XYZ file of C-alpha atoms in Angstrom:
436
model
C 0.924 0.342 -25.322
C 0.971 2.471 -21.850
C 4.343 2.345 -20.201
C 2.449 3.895 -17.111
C -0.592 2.030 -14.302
C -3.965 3.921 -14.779
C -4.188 5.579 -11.867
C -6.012 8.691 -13.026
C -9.236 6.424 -14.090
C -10.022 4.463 -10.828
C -12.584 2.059 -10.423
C -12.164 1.358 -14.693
C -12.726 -2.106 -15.340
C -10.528 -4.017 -16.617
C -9.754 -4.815 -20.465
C -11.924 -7.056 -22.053
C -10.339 -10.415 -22.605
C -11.144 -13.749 -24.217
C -14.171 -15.065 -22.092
C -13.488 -18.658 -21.238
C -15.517 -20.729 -24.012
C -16.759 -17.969 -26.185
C -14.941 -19.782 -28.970
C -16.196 -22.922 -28.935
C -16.071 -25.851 -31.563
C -18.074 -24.879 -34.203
C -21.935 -25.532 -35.610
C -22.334 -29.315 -36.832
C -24.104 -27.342 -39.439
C -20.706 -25.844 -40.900
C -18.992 -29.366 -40.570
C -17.773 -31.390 -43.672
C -19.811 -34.070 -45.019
C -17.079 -37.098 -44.119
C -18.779 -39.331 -46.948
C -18.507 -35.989 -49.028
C -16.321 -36.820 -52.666
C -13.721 -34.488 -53.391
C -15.086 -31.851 -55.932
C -18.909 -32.375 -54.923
C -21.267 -29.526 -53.319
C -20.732 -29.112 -49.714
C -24.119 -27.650 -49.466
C -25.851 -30.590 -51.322
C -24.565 -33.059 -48.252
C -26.585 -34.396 -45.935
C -26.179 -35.287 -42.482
C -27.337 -38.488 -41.355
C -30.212 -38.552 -38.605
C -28.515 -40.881 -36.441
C -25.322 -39.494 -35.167
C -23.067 -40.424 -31.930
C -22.670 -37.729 -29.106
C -20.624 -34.546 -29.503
C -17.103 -35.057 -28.647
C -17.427 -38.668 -28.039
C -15.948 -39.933 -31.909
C -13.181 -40.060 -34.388
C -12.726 -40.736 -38.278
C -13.686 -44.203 -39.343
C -10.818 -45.802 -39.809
C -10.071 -49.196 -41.558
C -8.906 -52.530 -39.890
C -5.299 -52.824 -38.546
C -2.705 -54.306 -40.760
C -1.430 -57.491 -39.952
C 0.790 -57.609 -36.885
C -0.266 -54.089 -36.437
C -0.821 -53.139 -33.221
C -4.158 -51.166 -32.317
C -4.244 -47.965 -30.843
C -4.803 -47.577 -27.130
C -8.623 -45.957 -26.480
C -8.724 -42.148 -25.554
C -8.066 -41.178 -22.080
C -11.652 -40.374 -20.406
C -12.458 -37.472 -19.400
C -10.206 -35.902 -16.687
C -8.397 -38.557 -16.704
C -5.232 -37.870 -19.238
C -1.689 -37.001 -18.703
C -1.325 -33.093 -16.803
C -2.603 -30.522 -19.107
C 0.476 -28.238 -20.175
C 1.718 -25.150 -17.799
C 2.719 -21.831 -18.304
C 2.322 -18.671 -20.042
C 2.335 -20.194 -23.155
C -0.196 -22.998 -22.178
C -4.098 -22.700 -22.940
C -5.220 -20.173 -20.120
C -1.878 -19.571 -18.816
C -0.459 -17.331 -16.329
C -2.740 -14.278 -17.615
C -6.062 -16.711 -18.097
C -7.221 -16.686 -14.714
C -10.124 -18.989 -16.481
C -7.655 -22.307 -16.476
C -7.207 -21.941 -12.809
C -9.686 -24.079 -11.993
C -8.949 -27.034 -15.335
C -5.433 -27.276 -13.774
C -3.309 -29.447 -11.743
C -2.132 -28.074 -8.205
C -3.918 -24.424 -7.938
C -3.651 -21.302 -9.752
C -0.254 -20.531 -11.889
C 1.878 -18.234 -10.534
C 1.433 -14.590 -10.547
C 3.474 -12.030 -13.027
C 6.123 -10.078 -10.464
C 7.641 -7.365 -12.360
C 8.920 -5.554 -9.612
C 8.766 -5.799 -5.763
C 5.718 -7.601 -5.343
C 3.032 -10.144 -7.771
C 0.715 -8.637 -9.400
C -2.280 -10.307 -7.438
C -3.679 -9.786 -4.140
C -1.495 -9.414 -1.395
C -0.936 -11.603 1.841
C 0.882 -9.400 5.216
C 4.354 -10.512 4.552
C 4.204 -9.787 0.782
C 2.895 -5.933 1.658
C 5.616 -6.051 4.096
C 8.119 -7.535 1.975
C 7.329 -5.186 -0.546
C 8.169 -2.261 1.565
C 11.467 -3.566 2.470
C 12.446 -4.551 -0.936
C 11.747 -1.329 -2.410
C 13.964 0.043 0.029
C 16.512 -2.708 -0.421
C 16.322 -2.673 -4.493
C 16.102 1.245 -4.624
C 18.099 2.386 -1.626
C 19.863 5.465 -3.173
C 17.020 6.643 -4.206
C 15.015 5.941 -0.829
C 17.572 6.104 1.726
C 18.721 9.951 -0.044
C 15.402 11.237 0.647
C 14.774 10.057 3.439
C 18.026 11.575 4.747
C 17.233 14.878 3.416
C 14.191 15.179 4.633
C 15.298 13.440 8.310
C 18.472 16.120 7.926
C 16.391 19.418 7.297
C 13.814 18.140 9.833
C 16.015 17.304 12.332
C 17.990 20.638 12.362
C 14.998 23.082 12.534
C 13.895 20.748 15.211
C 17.588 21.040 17.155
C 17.838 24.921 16.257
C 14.122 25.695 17.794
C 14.552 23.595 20.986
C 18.029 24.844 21.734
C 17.377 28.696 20.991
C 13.724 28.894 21.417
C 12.504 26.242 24.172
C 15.458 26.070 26.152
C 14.317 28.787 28.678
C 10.988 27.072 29.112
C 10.115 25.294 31.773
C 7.959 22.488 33.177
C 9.146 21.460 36.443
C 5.790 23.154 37.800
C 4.019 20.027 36.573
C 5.463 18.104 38.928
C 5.288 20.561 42.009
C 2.089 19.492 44.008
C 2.092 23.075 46.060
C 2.637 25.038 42.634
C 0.062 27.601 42.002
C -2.863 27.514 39.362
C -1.227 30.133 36.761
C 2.251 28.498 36.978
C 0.861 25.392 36.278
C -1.536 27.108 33.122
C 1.775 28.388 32.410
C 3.973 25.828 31.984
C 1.469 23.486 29.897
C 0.609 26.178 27.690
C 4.731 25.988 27.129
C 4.941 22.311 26.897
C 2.244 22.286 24.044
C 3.772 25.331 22.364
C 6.808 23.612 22.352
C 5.548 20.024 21.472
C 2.659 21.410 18.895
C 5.494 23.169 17.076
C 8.206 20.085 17.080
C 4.773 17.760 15.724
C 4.466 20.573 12.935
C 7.811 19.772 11.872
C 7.411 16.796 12.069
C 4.829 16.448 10.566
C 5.880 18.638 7.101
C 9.101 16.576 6.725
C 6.502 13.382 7.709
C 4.383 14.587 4.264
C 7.380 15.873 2.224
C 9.146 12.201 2.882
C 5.437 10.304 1.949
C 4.946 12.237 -0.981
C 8.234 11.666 -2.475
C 8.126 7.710 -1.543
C 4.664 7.429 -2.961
C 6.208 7.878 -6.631
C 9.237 5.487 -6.032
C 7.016 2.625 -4.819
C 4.414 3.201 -7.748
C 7.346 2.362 -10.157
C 9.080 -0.211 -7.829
C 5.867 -2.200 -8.173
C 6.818 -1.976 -12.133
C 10.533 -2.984 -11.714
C 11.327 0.678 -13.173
C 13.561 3.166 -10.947
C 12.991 6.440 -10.342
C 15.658 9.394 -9.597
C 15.034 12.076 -6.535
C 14.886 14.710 -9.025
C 12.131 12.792 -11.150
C 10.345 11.745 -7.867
C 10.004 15.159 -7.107
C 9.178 17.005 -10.320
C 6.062 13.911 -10.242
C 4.988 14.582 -6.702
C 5.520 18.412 -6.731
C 1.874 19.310 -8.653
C 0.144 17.236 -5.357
C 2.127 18.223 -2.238
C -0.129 21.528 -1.613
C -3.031 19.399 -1.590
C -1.229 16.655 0.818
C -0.270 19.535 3.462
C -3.765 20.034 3.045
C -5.367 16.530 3.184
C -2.892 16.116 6.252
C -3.990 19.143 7.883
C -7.966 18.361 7.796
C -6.958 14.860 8.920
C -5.145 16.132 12.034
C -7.943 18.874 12.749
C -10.922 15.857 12.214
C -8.769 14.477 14.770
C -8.757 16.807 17.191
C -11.792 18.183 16.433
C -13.744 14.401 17.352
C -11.769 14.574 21.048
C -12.549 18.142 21.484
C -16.037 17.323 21.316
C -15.574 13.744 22.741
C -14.100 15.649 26.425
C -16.424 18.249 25.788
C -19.693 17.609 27.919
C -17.282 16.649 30.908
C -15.527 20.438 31.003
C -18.701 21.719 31.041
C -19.857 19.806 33.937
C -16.855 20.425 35.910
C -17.216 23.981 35.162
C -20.836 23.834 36.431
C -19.779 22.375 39.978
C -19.349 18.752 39.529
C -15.143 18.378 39.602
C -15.231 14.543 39.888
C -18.157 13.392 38.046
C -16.968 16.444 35.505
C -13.405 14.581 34.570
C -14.731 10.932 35.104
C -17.165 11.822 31.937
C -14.436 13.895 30.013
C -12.209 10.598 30.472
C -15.154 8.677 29.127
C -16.398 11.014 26.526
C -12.423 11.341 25.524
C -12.097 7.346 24.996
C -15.235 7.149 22.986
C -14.238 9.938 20.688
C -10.244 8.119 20.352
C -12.002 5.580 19.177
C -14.249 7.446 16.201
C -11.208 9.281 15.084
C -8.900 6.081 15.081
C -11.855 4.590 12.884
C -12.455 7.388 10.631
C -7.960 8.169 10.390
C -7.993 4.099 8.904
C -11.216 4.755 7.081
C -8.990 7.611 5.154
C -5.446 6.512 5.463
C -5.458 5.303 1.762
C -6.143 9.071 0.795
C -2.940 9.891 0.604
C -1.620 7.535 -2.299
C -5.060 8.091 -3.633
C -4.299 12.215 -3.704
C -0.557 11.488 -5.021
C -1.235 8.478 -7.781
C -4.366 9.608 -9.363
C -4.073 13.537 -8.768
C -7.124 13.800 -7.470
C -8.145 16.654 -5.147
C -8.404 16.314 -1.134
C -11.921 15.709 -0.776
C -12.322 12.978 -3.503
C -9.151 11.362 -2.261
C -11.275 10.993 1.076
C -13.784 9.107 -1.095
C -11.439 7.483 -2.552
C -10.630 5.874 0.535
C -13.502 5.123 2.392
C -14.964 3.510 -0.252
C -11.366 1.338 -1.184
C -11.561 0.558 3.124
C -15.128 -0.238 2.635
C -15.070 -3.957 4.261
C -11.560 -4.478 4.881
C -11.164 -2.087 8.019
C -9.825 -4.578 10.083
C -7.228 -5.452 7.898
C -5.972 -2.492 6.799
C -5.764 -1.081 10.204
C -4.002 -4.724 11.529
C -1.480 -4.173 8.274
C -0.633 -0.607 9.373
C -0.574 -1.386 12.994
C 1.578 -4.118 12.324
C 4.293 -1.604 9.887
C 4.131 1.053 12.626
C 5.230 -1.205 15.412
C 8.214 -2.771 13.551
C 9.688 0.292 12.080
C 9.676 1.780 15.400
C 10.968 -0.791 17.330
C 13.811 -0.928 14.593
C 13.828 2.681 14.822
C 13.882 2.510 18.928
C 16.928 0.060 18.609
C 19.057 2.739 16.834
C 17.650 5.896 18.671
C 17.709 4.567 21.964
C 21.828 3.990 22.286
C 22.069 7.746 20.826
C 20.099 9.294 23.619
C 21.865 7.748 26.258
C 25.275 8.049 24.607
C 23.708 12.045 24.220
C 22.943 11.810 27.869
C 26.828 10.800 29.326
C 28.173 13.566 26.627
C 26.035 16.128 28.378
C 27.654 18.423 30.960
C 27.092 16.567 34.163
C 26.783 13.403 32.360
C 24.218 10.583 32.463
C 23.296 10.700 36.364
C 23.186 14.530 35.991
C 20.885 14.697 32.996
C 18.206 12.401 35.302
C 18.751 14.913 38.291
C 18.248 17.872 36.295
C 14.824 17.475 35.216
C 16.097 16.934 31.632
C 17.747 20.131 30.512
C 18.898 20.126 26.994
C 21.914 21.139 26.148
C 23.348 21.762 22.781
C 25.744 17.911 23.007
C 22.616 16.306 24.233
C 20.335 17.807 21.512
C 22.956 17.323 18.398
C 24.053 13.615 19.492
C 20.075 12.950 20.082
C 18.993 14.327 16.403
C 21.836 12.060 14.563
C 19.991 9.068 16.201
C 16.500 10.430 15.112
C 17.627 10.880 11.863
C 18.829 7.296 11.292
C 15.516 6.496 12.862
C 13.778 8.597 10.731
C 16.177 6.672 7.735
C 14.135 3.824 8.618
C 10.699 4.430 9.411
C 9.865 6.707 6.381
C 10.391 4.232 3.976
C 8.264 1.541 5.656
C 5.751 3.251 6.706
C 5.198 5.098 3.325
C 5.929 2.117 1.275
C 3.124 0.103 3.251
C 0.559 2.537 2.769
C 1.172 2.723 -1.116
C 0.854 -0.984 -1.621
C -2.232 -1.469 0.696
C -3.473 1.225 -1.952
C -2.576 -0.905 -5.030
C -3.551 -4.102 -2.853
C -7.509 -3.553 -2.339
C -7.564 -1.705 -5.979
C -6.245 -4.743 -7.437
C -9.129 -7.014 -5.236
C -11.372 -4.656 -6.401
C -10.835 -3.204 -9.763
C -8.745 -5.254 -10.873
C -5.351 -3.183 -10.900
C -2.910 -6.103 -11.512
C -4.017 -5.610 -15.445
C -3.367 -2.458 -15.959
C -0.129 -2.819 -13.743
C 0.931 -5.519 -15.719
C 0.608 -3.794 -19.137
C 2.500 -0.870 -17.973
C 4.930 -3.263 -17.366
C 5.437 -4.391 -20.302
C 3.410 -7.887 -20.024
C 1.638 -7.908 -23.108
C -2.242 -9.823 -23.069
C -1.603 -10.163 -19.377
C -4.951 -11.763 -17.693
C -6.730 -11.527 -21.891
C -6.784 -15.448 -21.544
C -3.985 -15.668 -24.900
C -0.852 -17.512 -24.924
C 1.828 -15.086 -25.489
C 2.750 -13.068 -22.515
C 5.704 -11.862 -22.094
C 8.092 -9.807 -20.163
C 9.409 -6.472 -21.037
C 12.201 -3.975 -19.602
């Protein structure tokens, strides 16, 4: 028996089980003769012509004794005491075939981990999340910190050696000229493109490490950093990548979006130029927020079944395929909670980092926002406890909207469940059972 999911053979159907009624009561043909003497031919009996309906008679039996009360009739159909329940019970917890034979819905599903193995509802995917974090926190909350840490001080080094001398106060000067304003927003986005780079590696070093400890979560097994790591590290050149030609498809669909309205206010036309670039810019956020949901399942799809970038993009779309609006509600939903959790803790820092500064809170405001070494070192030990947070959430949602529409669509819960140690799980046999 497998001790781990089949991710490397998506869309495989699941294991054949016990069809509901493929073993049936057998042929009258291969019946016992009842008026058949012990010792005599069975295949010299004959069966009357006449005989009652299937499944509607007993065994002839004599006259009650004297004082002997009769037996009660059988119940009628549908009519008897509750058919039996549980996994041991005819079409039990892995026979989804009894559902419907049963008394008050569908059994409940297996949970060997940190959420059932059926499809999800919101607060289950969310749930999920939280509880890997909560079950496995030493394991989650120590990468995320090293990867917040290491993020957060290349971050802090860069902006207080590198940016400090920029500056942008030109942005806000109505009578400054045309090359000091070019200048100071080509600063801002060198300095903002390279903080988002950052970000964005310790953003994909975090995921792909996550990825593996919510895979096994969902089994109930735990996983190590170090064994985390040594599973992700064959995939994380092709997630930099994946990320990468996400973030230029991006960019690339707004580029072209704005692109008709430079060109006209190049050509003469200043207002009807940026009105269409504001347009064209809207239209194309909207294409690249549908195709970013249409592919945000890539990523676990790259990771779990080591698949390479472009196939994880099929992988994807085609697991999105239908369900857009719920998988971008779900993700919507994660993203706003862990930042507003996040925004509770980060918030206090950067105005605690603010009155540390050199001329304090009211001075920070006046000055435009100059960072200075206090401000930038109290400010990163907020984002890092931010960072504590919204890694794990964010990452552990994705994974199990992943294992979510595989298991409404290929069935996934099976195979989970066998790795799990749930022997005949969903086959339709009694027997199931639990292991480590």
């Amino acid at each position: 028996m497998k001790d781990t999911p089949g991710w490397a053979s998506p869309g495989s159907a699941p294991s054949d089980g016990q069809e509901p009624g493929a073993s049936g009561p057998a042929d009258q043909t291969d019946r016992p003769d009842p008026a058949q003497q012990p010792g005599q031919d069975p295949q010299g009996s004959k069966w009357s012509k006449e005989q009652p309906p299937a499944a509607q008679w007993s065994a002839p039996t004599g006259p009650p004794a004297p004082g002997q009360t009769p037996p009660p009739p059988p119940p009628g159909p549908g009519w008897g005491n509750r058919p039996p329940s549980g996994p041991n019970a005819p079409g039990g917890y892995g026979g989804y075939g009894g559902w419907g034979s049963g008394w008050g819905g569908p059994p409940p599903a297996a949970k060997p981990g940190v959420i059932p193995l059926r499809p999800l509802g919101v607060g289950e995917i969310l749930d999920g999340a939280v509880s890997t974090m909560r079950t496995y926190w030493r394991t989650v909350l120590g990468i995320s910190l090293t990867v917040a840490v290491v993020t957060q001080i290349l971050v802090i080094l860069l902006e207080g050696l590198v940016f400090n001398d920029t500056s942008t106060e030109a942005l806000d000067d109505p009578s400054a000229t045309l090359d000091e304003l070019t200048r100071a927003m080509g600063d801002a986005m060198l300095s903002s493109g390279v903080v988002f780079l950052i970000s964005l590696i310790g953003t994909v070093a975090a995921t792909a490490l996550l990825t593996t400890v919510t895979s096994r979560a969902v089994l109930g097994k735990s996983v190590t950093t170090g064994e985390a790591w040594r599973d992700a590290r064959p995939q994380v050149a092709k997630l930099f990548g994946l990320i990468f030609l996400l973030v230029l498809i991006a960019f690339g669909v707004v580029a072209v979006g704005i692109l008709p309205g430079i060109l006209v206010a190049i050509a003469g036309s200043g207002d009807g130029g940026a009105a269409l670039a504001v347009l064209g810019g809207l239209g194309a956020g909207f294409v690249a927020l549908w195709l970013m949901i249409r592919f945000s399942l890539a990523s676990p799809a790259l990771m779990l079944e080591k698949q390479g970038i472009v196939k994880s993009l099929g992988r994807s779309a085609k697991l999105v395929r239908g369900s857009w609006w719920r998988v971008f509600g779900i993700q919507l939903l994660a993203t706003i909670i862990a930042n507003v959790v996040a925004s509770i803790v980060v918030i206090p820092f950067t105005f605690l980092a603010a009155a540390l500064s050199g001329d304090g809170f009211t001075g920070f405001l006046n000055s435009g926002g100059d960072l200075g070494w206090t401000f930038l070192v109290v400010s990163g030990i907020g984002s890092v406890i931010g960072a504590m947070i919204t890694f794990p959430i964010t990452a552990g949602v994705t994974v199990l909207l992943y294992i979510d529409q595989r298991i409404r669509r290929e069935a996934l819960d099976l195979e989970l469940a066998r790795a799990a140690g749930l022997q005949d799980y969903g086959s339709g046999t009694p027997g199931s059972t639990a292991g480590g």
